[in-house]
Each structure stands twice: as C-alpha cells, then as structure tokens.
Coordinates of C-alpha atoms in Angstrom, one line a residue:
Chain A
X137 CA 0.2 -24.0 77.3
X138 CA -2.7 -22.9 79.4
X139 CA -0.3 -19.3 79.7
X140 CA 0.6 -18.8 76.1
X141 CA -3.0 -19.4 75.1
X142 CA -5.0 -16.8 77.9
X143 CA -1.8 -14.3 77.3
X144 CA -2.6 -14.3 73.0
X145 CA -6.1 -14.6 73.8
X146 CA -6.6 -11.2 75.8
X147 CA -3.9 -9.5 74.0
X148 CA -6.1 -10.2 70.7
X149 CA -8.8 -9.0 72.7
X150 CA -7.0 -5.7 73.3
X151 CA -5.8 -5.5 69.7
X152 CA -9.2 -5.5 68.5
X153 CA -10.1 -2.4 70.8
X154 CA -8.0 -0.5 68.3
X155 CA -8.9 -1.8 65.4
X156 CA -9.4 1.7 63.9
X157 CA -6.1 2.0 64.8
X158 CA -5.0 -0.8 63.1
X159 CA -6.3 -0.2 60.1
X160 CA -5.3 3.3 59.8
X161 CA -1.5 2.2 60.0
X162 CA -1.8 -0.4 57.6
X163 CA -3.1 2.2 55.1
X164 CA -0.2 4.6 56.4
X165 CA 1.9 1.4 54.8
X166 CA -0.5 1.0 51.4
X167 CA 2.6 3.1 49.9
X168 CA 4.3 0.4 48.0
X169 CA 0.9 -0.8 46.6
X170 CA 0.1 2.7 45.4
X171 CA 3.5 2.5 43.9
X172 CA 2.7 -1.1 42.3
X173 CA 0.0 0.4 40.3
X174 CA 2.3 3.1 38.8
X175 CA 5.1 1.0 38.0
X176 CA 3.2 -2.0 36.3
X177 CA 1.6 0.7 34.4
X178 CA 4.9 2.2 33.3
X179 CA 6.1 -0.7 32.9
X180 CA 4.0 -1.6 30.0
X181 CA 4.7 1.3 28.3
X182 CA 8.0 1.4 28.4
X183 CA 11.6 -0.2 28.5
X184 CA 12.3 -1.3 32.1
X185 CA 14.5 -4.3 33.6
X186 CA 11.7 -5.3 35.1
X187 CA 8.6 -6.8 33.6
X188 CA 5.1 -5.8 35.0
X189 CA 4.7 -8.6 36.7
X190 CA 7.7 -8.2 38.3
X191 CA 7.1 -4.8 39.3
X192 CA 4.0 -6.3 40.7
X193 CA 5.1 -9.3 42.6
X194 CA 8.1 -6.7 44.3
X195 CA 6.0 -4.3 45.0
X196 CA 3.3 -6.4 46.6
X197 CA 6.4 -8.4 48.9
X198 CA 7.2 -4.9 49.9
X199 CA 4.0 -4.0 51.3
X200 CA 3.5 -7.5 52.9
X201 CA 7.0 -7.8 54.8
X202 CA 6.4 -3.7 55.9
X203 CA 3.3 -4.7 56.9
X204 CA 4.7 -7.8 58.7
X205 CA 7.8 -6.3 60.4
X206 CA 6.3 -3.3 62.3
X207 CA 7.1 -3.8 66.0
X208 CA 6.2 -1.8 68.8
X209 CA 7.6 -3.8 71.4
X210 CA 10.3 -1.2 72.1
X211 CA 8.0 1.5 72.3
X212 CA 5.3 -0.5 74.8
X213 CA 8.5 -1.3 77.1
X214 CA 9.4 2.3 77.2
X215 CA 5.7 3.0 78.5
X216 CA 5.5 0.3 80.8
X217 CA 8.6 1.6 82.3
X218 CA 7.4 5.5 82.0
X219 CA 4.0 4.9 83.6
X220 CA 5.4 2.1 86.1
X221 CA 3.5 -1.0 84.6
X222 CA 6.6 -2.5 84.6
X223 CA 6.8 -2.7 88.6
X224 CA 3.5 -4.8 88.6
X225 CA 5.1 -7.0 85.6
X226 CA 7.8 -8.1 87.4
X227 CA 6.0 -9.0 90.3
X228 CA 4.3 -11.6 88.5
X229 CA 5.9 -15.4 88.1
X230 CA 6.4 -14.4 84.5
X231 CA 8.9 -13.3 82.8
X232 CA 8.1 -9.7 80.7
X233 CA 9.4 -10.8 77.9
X234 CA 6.1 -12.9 77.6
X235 CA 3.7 -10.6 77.5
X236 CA 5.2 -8.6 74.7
X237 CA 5.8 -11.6 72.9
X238 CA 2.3 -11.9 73.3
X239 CA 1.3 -8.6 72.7
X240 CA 3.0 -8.6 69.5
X241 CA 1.9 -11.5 67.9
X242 CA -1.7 -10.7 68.7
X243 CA -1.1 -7.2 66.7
X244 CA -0.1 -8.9 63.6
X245 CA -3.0 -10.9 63.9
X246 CA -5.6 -8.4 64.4
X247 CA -4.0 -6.1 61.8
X248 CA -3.8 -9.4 59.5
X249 CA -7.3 -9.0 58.1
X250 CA -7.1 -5.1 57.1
X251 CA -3.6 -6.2 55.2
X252 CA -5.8 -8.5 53.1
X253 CA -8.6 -6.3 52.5
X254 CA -6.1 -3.4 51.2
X255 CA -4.7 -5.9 49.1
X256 CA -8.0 -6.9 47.7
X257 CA -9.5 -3.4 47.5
X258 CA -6.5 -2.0 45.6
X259 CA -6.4 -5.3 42.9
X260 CA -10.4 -4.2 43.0
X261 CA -9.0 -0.9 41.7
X262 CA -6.6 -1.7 39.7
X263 CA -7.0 -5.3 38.2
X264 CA -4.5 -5.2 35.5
X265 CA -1.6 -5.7 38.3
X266 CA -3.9 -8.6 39.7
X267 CA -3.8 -10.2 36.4
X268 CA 0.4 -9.7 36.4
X269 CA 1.1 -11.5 39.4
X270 CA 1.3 -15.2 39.8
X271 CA 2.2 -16.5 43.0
X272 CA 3.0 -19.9 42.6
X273 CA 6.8 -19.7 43.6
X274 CA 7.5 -22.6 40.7
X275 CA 5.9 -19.4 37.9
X276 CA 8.2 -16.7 39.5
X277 CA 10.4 -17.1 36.4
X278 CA 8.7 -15.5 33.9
X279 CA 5.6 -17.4 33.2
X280 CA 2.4 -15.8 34.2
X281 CA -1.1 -17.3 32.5
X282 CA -1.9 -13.5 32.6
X283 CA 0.5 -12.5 30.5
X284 CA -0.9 -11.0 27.8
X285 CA -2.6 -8.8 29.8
X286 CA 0.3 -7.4 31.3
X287 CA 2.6 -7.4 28.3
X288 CA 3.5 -3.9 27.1
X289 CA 0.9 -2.9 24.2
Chain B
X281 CA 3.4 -12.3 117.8
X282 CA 4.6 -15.3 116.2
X283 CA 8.3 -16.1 116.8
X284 CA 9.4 -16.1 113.1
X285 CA 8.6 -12.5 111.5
X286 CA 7.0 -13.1 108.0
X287 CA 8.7 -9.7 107.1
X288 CA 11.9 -8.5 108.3
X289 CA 13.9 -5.9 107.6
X290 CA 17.5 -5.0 108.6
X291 CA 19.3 -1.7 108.4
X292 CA 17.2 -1.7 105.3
X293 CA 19.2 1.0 103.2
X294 CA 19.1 2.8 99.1
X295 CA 21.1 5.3 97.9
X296 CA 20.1 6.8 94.7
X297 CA 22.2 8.4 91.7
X298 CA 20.2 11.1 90.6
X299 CA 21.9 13.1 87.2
X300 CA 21.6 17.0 87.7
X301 CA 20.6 19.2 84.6
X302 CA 20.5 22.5 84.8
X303 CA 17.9 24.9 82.3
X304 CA 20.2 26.1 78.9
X305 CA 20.7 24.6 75.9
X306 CA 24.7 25.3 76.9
X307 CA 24.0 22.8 80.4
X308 CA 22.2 20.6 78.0
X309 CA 25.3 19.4 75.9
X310 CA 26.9 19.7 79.2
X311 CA 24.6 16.9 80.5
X312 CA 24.9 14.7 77.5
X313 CA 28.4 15.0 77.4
X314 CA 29.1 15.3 81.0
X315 CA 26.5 14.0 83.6
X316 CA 26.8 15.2 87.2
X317 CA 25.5 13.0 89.6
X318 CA 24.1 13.8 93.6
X319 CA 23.3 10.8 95.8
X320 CA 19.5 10.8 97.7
X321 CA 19.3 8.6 100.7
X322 CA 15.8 7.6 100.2
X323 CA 15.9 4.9 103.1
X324 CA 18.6 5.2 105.6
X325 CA 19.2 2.1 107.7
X326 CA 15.3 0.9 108.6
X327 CA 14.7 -2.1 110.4
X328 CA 12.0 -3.4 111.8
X329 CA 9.7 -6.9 111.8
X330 CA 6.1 -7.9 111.4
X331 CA 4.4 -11.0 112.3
X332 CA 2.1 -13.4 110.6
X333 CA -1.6 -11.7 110.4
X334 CA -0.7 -8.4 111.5
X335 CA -1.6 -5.0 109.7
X336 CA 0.6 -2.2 110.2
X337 CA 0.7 1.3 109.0
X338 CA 3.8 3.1 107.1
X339 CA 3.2 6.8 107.7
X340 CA 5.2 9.2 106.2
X341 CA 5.4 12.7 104.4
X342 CA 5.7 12.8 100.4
X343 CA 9.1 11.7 99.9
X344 CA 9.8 10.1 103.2
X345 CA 10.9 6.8 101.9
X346 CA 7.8 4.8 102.1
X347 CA 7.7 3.3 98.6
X348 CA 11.2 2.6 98.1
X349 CA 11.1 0.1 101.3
X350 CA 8.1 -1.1 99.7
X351 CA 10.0 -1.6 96.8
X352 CA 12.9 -2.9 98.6
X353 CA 10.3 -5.7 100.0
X354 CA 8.9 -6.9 97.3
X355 CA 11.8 -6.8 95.2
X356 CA 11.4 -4.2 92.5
X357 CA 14.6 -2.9 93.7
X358 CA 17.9 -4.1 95.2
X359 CA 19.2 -2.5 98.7
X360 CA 22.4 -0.5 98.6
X361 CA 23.0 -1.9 101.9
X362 CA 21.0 -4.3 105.0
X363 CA 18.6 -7.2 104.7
X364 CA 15.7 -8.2 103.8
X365 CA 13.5 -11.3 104.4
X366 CA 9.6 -11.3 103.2
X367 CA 7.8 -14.9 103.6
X368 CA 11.1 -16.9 104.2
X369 CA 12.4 -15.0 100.9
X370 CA 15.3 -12.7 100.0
X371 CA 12.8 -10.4 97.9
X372 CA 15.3 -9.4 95.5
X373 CA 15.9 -13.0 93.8
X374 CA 12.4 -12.7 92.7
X375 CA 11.8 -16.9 93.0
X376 CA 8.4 -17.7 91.7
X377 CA 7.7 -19.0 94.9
X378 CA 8.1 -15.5 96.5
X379 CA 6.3 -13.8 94.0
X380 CA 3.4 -16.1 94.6
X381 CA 3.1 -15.4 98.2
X382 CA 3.0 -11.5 97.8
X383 CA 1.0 -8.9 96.1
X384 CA 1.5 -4.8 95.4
X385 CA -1.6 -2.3 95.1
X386 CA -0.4 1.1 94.2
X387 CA -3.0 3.6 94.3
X388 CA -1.4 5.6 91.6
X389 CA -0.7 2.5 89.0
X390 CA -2.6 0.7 87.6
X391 CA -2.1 -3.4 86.2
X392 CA -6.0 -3.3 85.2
X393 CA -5.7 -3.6 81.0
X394 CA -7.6 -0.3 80.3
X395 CA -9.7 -1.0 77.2
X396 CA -10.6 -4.8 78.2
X397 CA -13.4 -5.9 81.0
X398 CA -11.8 -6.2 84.4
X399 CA -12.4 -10.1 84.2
X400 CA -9.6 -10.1 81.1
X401 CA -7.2 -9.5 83.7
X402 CA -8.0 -11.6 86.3
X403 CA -8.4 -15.0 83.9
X404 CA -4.4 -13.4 82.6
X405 CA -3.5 -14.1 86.0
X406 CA -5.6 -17.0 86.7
X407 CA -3.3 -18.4 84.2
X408 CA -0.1 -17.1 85.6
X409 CA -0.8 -17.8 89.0
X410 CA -1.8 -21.5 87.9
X411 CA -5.0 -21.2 89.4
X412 CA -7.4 -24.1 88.3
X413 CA -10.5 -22.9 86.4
X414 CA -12.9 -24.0 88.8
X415 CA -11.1 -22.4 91.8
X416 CA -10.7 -18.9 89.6
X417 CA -14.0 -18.7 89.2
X418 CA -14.9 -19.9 93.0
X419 CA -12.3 -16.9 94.2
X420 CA -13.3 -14.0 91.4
X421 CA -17.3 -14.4 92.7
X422 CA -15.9 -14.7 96.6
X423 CA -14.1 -11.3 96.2
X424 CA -16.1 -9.6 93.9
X425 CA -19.4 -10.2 96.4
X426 CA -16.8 -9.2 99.0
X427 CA -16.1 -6.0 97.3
X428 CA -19.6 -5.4 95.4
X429 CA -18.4 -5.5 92.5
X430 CA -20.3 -8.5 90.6
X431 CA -21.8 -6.4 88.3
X432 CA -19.1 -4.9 86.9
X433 CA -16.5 -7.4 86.0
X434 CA -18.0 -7.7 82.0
X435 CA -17.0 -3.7 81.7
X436 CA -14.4 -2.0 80.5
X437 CA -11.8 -1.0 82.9
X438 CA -12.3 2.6 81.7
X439 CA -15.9 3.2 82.0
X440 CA -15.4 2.0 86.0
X441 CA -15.5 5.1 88.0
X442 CA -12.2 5.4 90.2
X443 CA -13.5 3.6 93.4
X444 CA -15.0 0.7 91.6
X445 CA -11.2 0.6 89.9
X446 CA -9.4 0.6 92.7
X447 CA -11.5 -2.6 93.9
X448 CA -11.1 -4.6 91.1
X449 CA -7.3 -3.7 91.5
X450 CA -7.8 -5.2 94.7
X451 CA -9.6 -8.1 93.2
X452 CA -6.6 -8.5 90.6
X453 CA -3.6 -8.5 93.0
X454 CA -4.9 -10.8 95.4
X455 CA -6.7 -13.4 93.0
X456 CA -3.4 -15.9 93.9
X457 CA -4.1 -15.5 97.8
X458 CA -1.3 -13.5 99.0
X459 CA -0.1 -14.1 102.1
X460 CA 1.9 -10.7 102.3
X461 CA -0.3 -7.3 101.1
X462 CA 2.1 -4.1 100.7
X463 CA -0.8 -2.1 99.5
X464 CA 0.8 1.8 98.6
X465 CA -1.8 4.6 99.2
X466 CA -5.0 2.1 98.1
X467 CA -7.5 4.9 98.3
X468 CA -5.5 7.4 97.1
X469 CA -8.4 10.4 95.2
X470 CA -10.7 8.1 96.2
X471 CA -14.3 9.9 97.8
X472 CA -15.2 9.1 101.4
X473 CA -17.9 5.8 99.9
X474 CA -15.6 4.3 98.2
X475 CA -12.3 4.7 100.7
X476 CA -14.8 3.2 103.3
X477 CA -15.8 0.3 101.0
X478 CA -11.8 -0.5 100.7
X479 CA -11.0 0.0 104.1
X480 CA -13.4 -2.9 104.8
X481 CA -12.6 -5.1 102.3
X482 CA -9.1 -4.6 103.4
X483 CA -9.7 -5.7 106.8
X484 CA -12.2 -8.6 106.5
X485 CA -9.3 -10.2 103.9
X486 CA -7.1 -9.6 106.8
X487 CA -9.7 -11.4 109.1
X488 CA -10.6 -14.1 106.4
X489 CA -7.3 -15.2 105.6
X490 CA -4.6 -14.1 108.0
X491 CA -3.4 -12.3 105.5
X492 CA 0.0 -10.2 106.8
X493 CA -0.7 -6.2 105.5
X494 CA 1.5 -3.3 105.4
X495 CA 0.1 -0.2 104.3
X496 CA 1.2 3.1 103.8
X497 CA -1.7 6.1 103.5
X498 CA -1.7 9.5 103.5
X499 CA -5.2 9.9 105.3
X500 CA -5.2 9.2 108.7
X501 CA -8.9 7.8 108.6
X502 CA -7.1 4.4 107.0
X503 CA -4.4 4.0 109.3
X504 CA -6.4 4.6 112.2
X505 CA -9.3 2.2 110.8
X506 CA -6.5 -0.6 109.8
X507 CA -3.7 -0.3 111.8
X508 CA -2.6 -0.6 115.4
X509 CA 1.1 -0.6 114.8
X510 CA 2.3 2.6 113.0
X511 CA 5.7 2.6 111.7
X512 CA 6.8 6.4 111.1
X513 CA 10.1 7.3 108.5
X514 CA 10.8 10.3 107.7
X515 CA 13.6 11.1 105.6
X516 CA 14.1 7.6 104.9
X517 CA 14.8 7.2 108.8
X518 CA 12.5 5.4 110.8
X519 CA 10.9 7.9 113.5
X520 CA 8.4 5.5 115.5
X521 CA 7.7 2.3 115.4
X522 CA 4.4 1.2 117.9
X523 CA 1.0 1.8 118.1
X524 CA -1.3 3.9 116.7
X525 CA -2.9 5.2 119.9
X526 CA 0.9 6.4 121.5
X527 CA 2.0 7.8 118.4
X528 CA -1.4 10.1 118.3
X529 CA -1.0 11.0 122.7
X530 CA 2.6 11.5 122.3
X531 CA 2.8 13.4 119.4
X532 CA -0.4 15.2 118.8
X533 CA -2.3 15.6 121.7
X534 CA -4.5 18.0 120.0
X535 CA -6.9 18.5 117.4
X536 CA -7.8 21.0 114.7
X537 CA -10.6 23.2 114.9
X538 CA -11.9 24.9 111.6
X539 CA -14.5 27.9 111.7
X540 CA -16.5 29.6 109.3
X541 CA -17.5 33.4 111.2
X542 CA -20.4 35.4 110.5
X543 CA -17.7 38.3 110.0
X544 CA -14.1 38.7 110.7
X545 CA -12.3 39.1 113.9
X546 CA -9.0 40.0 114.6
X547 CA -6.8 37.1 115.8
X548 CA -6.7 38.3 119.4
X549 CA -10.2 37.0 119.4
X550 CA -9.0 33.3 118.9
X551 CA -5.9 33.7 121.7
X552 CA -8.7 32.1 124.6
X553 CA -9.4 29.2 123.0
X554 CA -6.0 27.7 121.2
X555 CA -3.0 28.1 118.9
X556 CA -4.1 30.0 116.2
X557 CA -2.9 28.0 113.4
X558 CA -5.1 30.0 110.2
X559 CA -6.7 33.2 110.3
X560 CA -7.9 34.5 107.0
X561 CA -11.1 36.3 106.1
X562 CA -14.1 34.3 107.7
X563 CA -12.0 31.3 108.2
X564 CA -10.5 30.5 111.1
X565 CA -8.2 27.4 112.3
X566 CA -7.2 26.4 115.5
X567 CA -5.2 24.0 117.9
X568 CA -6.7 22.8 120.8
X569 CA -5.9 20.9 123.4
X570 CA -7.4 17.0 123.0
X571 CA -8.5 16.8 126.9
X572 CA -10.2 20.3 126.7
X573 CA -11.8 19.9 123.6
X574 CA -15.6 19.8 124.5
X575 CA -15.4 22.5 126.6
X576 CA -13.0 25.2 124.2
X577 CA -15.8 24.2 121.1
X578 CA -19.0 24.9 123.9
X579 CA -17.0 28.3 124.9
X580 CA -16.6 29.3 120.9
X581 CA -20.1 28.6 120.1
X582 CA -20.8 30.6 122.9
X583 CA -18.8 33.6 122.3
X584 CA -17.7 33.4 118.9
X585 CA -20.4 34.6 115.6
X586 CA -19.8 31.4 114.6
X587 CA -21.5 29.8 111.4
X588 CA -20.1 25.9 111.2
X589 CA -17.6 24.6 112.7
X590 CA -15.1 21.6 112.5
X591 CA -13.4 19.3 114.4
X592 CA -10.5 17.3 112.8
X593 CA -7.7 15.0 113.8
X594 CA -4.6 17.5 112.8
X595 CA -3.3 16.8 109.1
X596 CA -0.8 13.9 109.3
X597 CA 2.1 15.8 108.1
X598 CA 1.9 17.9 111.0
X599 CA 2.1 15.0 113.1
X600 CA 4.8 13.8 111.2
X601 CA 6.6 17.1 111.6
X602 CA 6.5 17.1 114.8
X603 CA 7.6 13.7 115.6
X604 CA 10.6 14.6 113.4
X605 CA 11.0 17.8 115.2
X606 CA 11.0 15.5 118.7
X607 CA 12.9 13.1 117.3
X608 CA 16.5 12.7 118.7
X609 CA 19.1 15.7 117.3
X610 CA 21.0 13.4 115.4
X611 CA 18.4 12.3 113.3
X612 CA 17.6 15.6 112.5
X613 CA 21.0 16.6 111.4
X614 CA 21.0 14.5 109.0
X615 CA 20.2 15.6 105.7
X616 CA 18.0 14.0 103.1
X617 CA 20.2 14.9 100.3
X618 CA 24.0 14.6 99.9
X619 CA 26.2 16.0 97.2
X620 CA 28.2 12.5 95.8

C-alpha cells in the first residue's frame, strides 16, 4: 500500500511539472465539443435523427472518453528502453509494469481538472447546449427540463 | 580474502546478434524484408572472483566489454555461455532478494526523475526498498552530509549542476545499503572538484560499510585512487587481473611528458630525452622513462625554450594497448567481430 501510494504520489508530482502540457493536449482534443456546438445548433434548425440534446450528450461522451483513453504508456516504454532507464528499472524489486501503471493514472488525474474547465468554458460559451443536456442516466430518453430551450424554433 | 567470493564469475561469455544495414533505400527493403545478421563477442570467456569489502577496478578501452559483464552481473542480461554468482545469487533470476543486495551507477544514465527534487526519488525507493520512514530519513541526512549535498535535495534534478547529479545518483542507488556497488564510469564529464568529491565518497562507503565495489573508469586518477586490484579486458578477454601497482611497472613504465616551446624545433631536438610521441607546432609530447624522469625534465628545462611543461601518467588506452599488444599471440588473433 505504502508502494502504490509514494509511486501515484510522485508521479502526480511529475504530471503537474507539465501541466502546460497537459492542458494544451486536452485542448488538442476540444474537437468534439467544438463540434457539439455546431451540431446542436443545426440541429434546431433542421430535420436530423438526432435531437439537440442528443447531439449534445454524444458529443460531450466523445470528448470525455478521448480525453479519458489517451495512453502514453507505449511511448514512455519505448523511451525508457531508448535512453536506458529501463536497465535501472529492472534493477529495482519492482516490477515495471508498476511504475507505468502509476505514471498513467497520475496523468489522467492531473489532466482531470483542465477536462473540466474546457467543459465549463465551452457551456460558458455556448449555453444553449448546456441547457440540452441532462445527465441523469434515468432522463436519457428524451426528457430534458431544458427542453424548450433546445427544441428547434 | 574471505573464502566464499561475494562475486564470481566463470567463463563469463555474450554473443551478440547485431542486424547489418547498408545506406540505400534499395538495402533498406532489403533489411526489412531480409535481415542479415553478424555475431560480436562482447565478453569472451572472463572469469575471475572478488571478496567481501574489496574494491577493484575494470579497465578497459571503449568497447572492451566492460559494461556487458556488468550487465551480465547484475542481471540486465543473460550470458550466452559460463556462470555467474553475485551475493550468493544467479544474477539473472533477478529474486528480490538479489536485487536488494546490489546497486548500478552509470555515469551516462540517469534514474534521478528530471523535473522533480532529488528527494522525490529517494522516498520512491524508500518505498520500494521497504525502508521504514524513520530509517529513510536517518540514511538520506547520513549520505547527503557524507556527500555535501544537504542543501540540495528540495531542487529539481535539472537545475543540479552535473557533479551535484552524479552524487545524488549515488545517494539514490545506495539508499537500500547495497552490499555489492558496480558503479559504470561514476565521474564520467565530471570536472576535477567534483570527480574528487566522488572518489571519496566512494571510498569512505567502502570503509563505512564493507561495501564490495567494482568499478570501471576511464581516468586513471579513479582507479589508482580506489583500486588496488585492476582487472584489464580487452576485446571482451580478460588481459590482467592483479594489482594496480604491477599492471602500471609492467606495462607502462613510463610517463608522458607534454611541452609548450617558445618556438618550434625540429623533432631531432626531442631524440635526447625520449620517444617522441607528438610533435606539432609549439607542442611537444614525449615518453620517458619512469626511473629517469627527474633527471630528462631538469635536462629539458635546461636545454629546451621551454614555456610549461607537463608530467602525466600515459593515457590509459595506451596502457591498455600495450598490454594487449604483450598479451599472449592467441589472444591477439582473435578477433572482436565474427561474420555468423
């Protein structure tokens, strides 16, 4: 316990070195929220399959399980091998495997709280999509207390 | 010498495959489609043993073999043939009870994480070395006073200047007490301060905790400050294997001379006082005789429009050469690389 919790702790330390970082690849994935905003919009206006809501609740699952699957992990291996971390890795009583484990789960983390604040800049933008979107999964039908809002006009 | 060897090594040997690529995009395709292979014999049937508490030297030209028996040693990498035992250990299982007992300092690599303070590091292995908080902290302020290095442990590992990086390297690998140090080139680009300040540190750890050390170093200043047992491989054949002090009489028993002149002479000038080694311009460099060195530098300084002058133990790779040129025939016949 006293491993997992120093190995998540300095990797979050080392994380939040590049927090620029971070946050500049979670905007490189704002894509699909840019997207949300031009699809509820058309949505309104038009005939679609999908309502605006819709549009917004898919869209805004897009950007949140992109944002959530990234992984590095193959990539960090690669360097440790390259640069010859890897040597002083295996000479320690723990497994590899670990520390990437570690590594990774402390990314998500630290990139955890620019996710939200693109999320809540972009609703800032555009709040008509904000109004579409209801999460609770037992609404996900077709009722949204916003719906007037979002209904085409 | 103890009885029982804490490291042992025997007929110690590791063939590599290495793929061969020629230049065009043609030999290219080739290559993906078709891979040629040559073998390297990067160790060639080494053995030797080292006893609790002793430091030894592992001297060697780029290339020689050196790091691939460390490897060998500590495990990284699997012999293709011979034995190894470090510490009561095969190293190549890689228990956890091996790993504790041994550390590796490579003056090229780094295990320091770069953007976090140096103390980051050492509580990561604190916690993978189980060592109890109380006796981390006990050990981190015993090494880092031992190392002057107290006040730089809340830094960044990349604002540390190289010297101060390779110390808290030190600090990191041997956190866990280590009973077996395979330290590979330690003050490797580091300046004269600092490759002093390791050298000493690397002998009162010795001193302090009976720690067994085998290290390999490219300046001669180390080994000869460290070691009294030299091993010598060359060609991934070990060439000597004895003191420091026989290895130096019987193999170089002379010592480099470098002058700056006033204004150039012709090399006829240098003939009097020893082997003209370098003669270029106002620079000047010559062997001479060990047992008749006082006298040839008074008789230079006396004849010679001399403007400094230097005395130096001769580069080891000369030393190395010319052990492997003295070295029996059939060792020198054999060659390093080998079509498969």
């Amino acid at each position: 316990m006293r491993k997992a919790k120093t190995l998540l702790a300095v990797y979050l330390a080392y994380m939040l070195e590049y927090r620029a970082e971070l946050f500049l690849w979670a905007l490189a994935g704002a894509l699909p929220l840019i997207l949300l905003g031009v699809w509820t919009e058309a949505a309104r206006g038009g005939e679609f399959a999908l309502s605006p809501g819709e549009f917004a609740r898919y869209f805004l699952m897009v950007f949140l399980v992109r944002q959530a699957t990234v992984v590095w992990v193959v990539w960090e291996f690669e360097r440790d091998v390259v640069e010859g971390r890897l040597s002083f890795r295996l000479l320690r009583p723990l497994d590899p495997f670990f520390d990437h484990l570690a590594a990774h789960v402390a990314e998500r983390l630290a990139r955890l709280p620019f996710v939200v604040l693109l999320t809540l800049l972009f609703f800032w933008l555009f709040p008509r999509p904000a109004l579409c979107l209801n999460l609770a999964p037992s609404s996900w039908g077709s009722f949204s207390p916003f719906w007037p809002f979002c209904s085409a006009t | 010498m103890s009885a029982e060897p804490i490291i042992l090594a025997q007929d110690l040997t590791k063939h590599y495959r290495v793929a061969l690529k020629e230049e065009s995009l043609l030999a290219t395709l080739r290559h993906f489609l078709l891979r040629q292979y040559r073998t390297v014999k990067a160790v060639e049937g080494v053995s030797f043993q080292i006893a609790r508490g002793e430091v030894v030297g592992f001297l060697g030209p780029n290339g020689a073999g050196k790091t691939t028996t460390l490897k060998m040693l500590t495990g990284l990498i699997h012999p293709t043939r011979g034995k190894a035992v470090v510490a009561g250990h095969i190293p190549w299982r890689r228990e956890k009870a091996f790993l504790k007992k041994i550390t590796l300092v490579m003056g090229n690599k780094q295990q320091l994480i770069w953007d976090l303070p140096a103390l980051d590091t050492f509580r990561l292995n604190a916690a993978i070395y189980d060592i109890p908080e109380g006796e981390f902290r006990k050990r981190v302020s015993e090494l880092s006073e031992m190392l002057s290095l107290t006040n730089k442990l809340h830094q960044p590992v990349r604002k540390l200047s190289l010297g101060e990086r390779m110390k808290a390297e030190l600090l990191a690998a041997l956190l866990h007490r280590p009973e077996v140090l395979f330290l590979d080139e330690p003050t490797l680009g580091l300046d004269v301060n600092a490759q002093v300040a390791v050298r000493e540190f690397i002998r009162e750890y010795n001193r302090r905790y009976g720690a067994t050390v085998l290290l390999t170093s490219h300046y001669m200043a180390d080994i000869a400050a460290l070691a009294e047992r030299v091993l010598v491989i060359h060609q991934g054949r070990l060439l000597y294997d004895g003191p420091l002090a026989g290895l130096l009489e019987r193999f170089a028993p002379y010592r480099e001379v470098g002058l700056t002149l006033a204004y150039p002479l012709p090399r006829e000038a240098f003939l009097a006082f020893g082997e003209v080694r370098d003669l270029e311009g106002l620079k000047a460099r010559l062997l001479v005789p060990r047992e008749r060195l006082t006298e040839r530098v008074a008789e230079i300084l006396k004849s010679l429009p001399v403007e400094d002058l230097e005395v130096r133990e001769p580069p080891l790779e000369e030393v190395i050469a010319r052990v492997y040129k003295i070295a029996p025939s059939g060792l020198s016949e054999t060659p390093a690389l080998e079509e498969a």
